[in-house]
Coordinates of C-alpha atoms in Angstrom, one line a residue:
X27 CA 285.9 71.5 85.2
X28 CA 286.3 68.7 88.1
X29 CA 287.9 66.1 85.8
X30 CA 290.4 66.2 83.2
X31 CA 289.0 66.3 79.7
X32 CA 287.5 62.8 78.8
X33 CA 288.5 62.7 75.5
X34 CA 292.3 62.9 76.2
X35 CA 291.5 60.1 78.8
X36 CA 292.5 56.7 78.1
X37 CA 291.3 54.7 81.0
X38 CA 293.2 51.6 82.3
X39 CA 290.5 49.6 84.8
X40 CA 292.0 46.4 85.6
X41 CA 295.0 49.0 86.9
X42 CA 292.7 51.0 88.7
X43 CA 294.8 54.0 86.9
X44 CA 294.0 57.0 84.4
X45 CA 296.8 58.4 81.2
X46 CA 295.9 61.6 80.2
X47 CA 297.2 62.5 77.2
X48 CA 298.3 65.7 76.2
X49 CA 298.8 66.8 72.2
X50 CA 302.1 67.7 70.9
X51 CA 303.9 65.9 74.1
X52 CA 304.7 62.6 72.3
X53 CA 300.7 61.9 71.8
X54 CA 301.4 59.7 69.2
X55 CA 304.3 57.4 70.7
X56 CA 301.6 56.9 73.8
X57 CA 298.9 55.6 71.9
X58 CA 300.9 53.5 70.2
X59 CA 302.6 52.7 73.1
X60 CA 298.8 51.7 74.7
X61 CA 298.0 49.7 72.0
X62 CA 300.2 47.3 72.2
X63 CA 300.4 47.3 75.4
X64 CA 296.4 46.2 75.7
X65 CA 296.9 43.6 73.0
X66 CA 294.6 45.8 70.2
X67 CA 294.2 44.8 66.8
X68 CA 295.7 47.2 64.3
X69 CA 295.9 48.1 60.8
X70 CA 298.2 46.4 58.7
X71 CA 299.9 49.5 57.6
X72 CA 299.2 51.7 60.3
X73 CA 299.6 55.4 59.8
X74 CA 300.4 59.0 61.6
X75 CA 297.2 60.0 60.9
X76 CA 295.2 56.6 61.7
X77 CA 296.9 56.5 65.2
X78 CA 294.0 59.6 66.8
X79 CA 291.4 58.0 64.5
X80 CA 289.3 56.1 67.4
X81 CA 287.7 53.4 64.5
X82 CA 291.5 52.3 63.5
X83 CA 293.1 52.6 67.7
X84 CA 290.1 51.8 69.5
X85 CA 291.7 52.8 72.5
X86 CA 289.5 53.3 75.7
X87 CA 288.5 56.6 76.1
X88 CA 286.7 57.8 78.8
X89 CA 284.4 59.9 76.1
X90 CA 283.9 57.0 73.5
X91 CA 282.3 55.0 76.5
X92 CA 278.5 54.7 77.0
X93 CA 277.6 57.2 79.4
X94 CA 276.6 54.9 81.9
X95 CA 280.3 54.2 81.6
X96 CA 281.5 57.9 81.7
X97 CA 279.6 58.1 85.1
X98 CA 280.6 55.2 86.7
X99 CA 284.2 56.3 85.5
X100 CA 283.6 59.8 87.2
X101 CA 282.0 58.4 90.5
X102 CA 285.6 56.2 90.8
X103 CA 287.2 59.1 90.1
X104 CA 285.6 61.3 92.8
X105 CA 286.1 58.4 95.1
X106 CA 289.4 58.7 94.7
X107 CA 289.9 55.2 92.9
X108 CA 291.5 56.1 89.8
X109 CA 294.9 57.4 89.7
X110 CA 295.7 59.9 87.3
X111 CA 298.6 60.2 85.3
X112 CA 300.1 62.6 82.6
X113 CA 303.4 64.2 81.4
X114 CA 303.5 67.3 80.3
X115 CA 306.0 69.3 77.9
X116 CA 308.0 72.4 78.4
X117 CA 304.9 74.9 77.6
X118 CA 307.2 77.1 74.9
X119 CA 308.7 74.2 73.1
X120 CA 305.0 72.9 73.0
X121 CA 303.0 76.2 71.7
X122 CA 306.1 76.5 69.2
X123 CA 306.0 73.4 68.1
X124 CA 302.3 73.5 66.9
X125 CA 302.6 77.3 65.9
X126 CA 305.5 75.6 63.1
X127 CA 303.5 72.0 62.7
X128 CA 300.0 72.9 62.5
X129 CA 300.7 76.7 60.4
X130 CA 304.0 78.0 59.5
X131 CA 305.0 74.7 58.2
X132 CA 301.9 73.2 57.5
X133 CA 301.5 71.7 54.1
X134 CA 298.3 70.0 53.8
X135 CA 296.2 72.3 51.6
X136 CA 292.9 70.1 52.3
X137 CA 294.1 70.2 56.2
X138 CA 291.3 71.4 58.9
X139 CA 294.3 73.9 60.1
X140 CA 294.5 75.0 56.3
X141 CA 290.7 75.7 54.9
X142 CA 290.3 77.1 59.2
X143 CA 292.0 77.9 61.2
X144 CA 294.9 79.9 58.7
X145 CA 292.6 82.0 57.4
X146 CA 291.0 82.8 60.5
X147 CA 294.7 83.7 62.0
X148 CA 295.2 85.7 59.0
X149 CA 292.1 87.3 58.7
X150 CA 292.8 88.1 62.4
X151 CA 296.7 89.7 61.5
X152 CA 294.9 91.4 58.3
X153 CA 297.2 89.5 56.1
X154 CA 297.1 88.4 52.5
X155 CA 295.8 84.8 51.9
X156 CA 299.5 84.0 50.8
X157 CA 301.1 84.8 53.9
X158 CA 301.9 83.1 56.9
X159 CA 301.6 84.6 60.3
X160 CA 304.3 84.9 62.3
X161 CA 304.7 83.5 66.0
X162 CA 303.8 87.2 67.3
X163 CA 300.6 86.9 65.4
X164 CA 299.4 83.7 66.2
X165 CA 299.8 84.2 69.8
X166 CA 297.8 87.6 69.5
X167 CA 295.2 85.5 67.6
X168 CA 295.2 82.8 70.5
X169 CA 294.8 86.2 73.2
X170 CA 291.9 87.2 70.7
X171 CA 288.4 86.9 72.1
X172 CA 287.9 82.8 72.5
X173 CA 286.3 81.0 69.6
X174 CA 286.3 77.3 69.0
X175 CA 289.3 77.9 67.0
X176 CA 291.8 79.3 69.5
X177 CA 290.7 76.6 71.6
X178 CA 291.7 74.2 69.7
X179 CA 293.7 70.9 71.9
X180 CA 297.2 71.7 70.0
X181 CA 297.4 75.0 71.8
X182 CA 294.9 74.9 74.3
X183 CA 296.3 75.0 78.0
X184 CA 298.1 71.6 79.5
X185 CA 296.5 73.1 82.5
X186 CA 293.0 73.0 81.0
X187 CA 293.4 69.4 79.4
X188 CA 294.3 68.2 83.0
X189 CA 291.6 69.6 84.7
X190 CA 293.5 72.2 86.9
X191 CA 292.3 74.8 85.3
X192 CA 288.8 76.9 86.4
X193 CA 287.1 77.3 89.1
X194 CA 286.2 74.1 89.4
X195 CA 289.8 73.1 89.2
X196 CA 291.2 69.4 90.5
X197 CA 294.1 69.8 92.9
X198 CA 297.4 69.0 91.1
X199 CA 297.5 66.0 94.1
X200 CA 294.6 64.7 93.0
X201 CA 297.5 63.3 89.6
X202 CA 299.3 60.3 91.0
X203 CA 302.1 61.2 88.6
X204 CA 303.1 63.9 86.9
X205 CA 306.3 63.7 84.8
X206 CA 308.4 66.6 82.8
X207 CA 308.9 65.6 78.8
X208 CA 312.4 64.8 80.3
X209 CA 311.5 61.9 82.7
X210 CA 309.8 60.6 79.5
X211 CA 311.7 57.2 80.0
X212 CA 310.7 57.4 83.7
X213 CA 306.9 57.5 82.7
X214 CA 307.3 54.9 80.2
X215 CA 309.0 52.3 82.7
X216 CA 306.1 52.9 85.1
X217 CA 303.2 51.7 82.8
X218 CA 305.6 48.9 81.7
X219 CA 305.6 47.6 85.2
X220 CA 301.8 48.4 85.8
X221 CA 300.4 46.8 82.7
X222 CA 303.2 43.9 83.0
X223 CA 304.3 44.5 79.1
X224 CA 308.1 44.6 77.9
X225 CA 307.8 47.2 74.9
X226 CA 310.1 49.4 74.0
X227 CA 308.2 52.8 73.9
X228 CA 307.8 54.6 70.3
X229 CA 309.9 57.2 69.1
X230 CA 308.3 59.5 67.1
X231 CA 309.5 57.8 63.8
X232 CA 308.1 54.9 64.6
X233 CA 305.8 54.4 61.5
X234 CA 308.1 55.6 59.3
X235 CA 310.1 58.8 58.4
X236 CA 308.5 62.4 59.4
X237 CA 310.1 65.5 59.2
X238 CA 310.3 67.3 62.9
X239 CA 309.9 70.9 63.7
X240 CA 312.7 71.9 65.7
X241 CA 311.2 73.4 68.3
X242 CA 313.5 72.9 71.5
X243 CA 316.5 74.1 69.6
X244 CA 314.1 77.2 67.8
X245 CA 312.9 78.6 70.8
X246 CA 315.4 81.2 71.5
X247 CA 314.8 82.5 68.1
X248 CA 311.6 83.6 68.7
X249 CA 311.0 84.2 72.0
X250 CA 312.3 88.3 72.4
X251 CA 310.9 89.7 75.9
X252 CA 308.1 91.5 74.1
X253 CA 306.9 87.9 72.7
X254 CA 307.7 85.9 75.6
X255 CA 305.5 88.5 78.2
X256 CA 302.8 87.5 75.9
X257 CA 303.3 84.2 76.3
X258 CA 303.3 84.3 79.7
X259 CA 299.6 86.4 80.2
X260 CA 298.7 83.3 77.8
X261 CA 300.3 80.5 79.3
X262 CA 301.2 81.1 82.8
X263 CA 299.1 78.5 85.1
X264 CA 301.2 75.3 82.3
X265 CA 304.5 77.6 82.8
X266 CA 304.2 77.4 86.8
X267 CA 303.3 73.5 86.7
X268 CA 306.1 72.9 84.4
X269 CA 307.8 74.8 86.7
X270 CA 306.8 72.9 89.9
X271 CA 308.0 69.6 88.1
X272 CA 311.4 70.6 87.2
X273 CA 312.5 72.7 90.5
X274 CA 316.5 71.0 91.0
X275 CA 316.8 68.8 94.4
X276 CA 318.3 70.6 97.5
X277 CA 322.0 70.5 97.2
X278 CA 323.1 67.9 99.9
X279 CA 326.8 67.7 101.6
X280 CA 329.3 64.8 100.4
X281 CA 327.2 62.4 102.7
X282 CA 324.2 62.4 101.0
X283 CA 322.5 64.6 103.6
X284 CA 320.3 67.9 102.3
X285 CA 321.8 70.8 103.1
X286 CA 319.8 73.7 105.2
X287 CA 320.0 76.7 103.4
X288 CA 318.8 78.3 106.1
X289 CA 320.9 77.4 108.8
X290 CA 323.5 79.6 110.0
X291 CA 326.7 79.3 108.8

């Protein structure tokens, strides 16, 4: 894979710049966020599930284009003419927070994750259709042999989405910008200034009330060392990017100036 995937692209040309979105890492508050920035028209009474619906947010993505358009998009890309830009989530919060959205707290009986992909975890854990799986069993269901299912967006890699996954992987230089969930703000101000719009960005109540999951404050509670070594064989490559983005700055002396750690004393 030599580009990130194109249909968690949204492709700004007259910026000359790419926003790769990610699910579960504030997906919805960008689109929004995109859609009013480029001046689209939307529904009256816009909802949650209408924002990823391409017919009600016809946002551009590079995989809705013509594929004369996808090509040209890719040759600009190659040519180093499109910046690319994403931010990416702490990878436990994220996998936790569709493990409780998209299963354990999933209500939605006619739901895609409730007719498929529940019973296929459960069928996988040997449990009764009643049951839930547990956060154990869902990540032994995702380390499973692959099937459309397990590679479903909500859990798949960040890694994968961006293209740096693969043998065929793009350099994490070839992102202009990458931003931690906690420089949300930062990443926000930046396409404010690039698409010349004063919004203020979505929260994620924005349509109206929605319960949340809980997941940065839940993830000590179910992350024991047998659990989390799992989730590391799974997860590793998004761990050590998340990683990369969130390393603390030097320590510097009272002027300001970086301090050598390895100088002598």
């Amino acid at each position: 894979m030599s580009h990130p995937s194109l249909i968690h692209t949204i492709w700004l040309e007259q910026q000359q710049a790419a926003f790769v979105y990610l699910p579960k890492v504030a997906c919805t508050s960008w689109k929004l966020f995109f859609a009013r920035a480029l001046a689209l028209p939307l529904p009256e009474q816009l909802s949650y599930g209408q924002v990823h619906a391409q017919d009600s947010l016809p946002l551009p993505y590079v995989a809705g284009l013509a594929a004369e358009e996808q090509q040209r998009f890719l040759a600009r890309l190659a040519a180093n003419e499109i910046q690319l830009h994403a931010v990416i989530r702490n990878p436990r919060q994220r996998i936790l927070s569709a493990y409780l959205d998209k299963i354990a707290l999933h209500r939605n009986p006619n739901s895609f994750f409730s007719r498929q992909v529940l019973p296929a975890i459960q069928a996988h854990a040997q449990l009764a259709g009643s049951d839930k799986p547990s956060f154990e069993q869902f990540l032994r269901w995702l380390d499973s042999p692959a099937t459309p299912l397990t590679q479903n967006d909500h859990w798949l890699p960040m890694t994968n989405l961006l293209g740096l996954a693969g043998a065929a992987a793009l350099p994490v230089a070839a992102y202009a910008r990458l931003w931690p969930m906690e420089e949300l703000d930062q990443a926000a101000d930046h396409f404010r200034h690039l698409l010349e719009v004063d919004l203020v960005f979505p929260g994620n109540q924005a349509l109206g009330p929605r319960p949340s999951t809980g997941s940065a404050e839940l993830v000590a509670s179910h992350f024991d060392p047998a659990i989390d070594a799992l989730f590391q064989s799974l997860f590793a490559p998004d761990l050590q990017l998340y990683a990369s983005l969130t390393v603390p700055p030097p320590p510097s002396d009272p002027l300001g100036q970086p301090v050598d750690l390895h100088s002598p004393c």
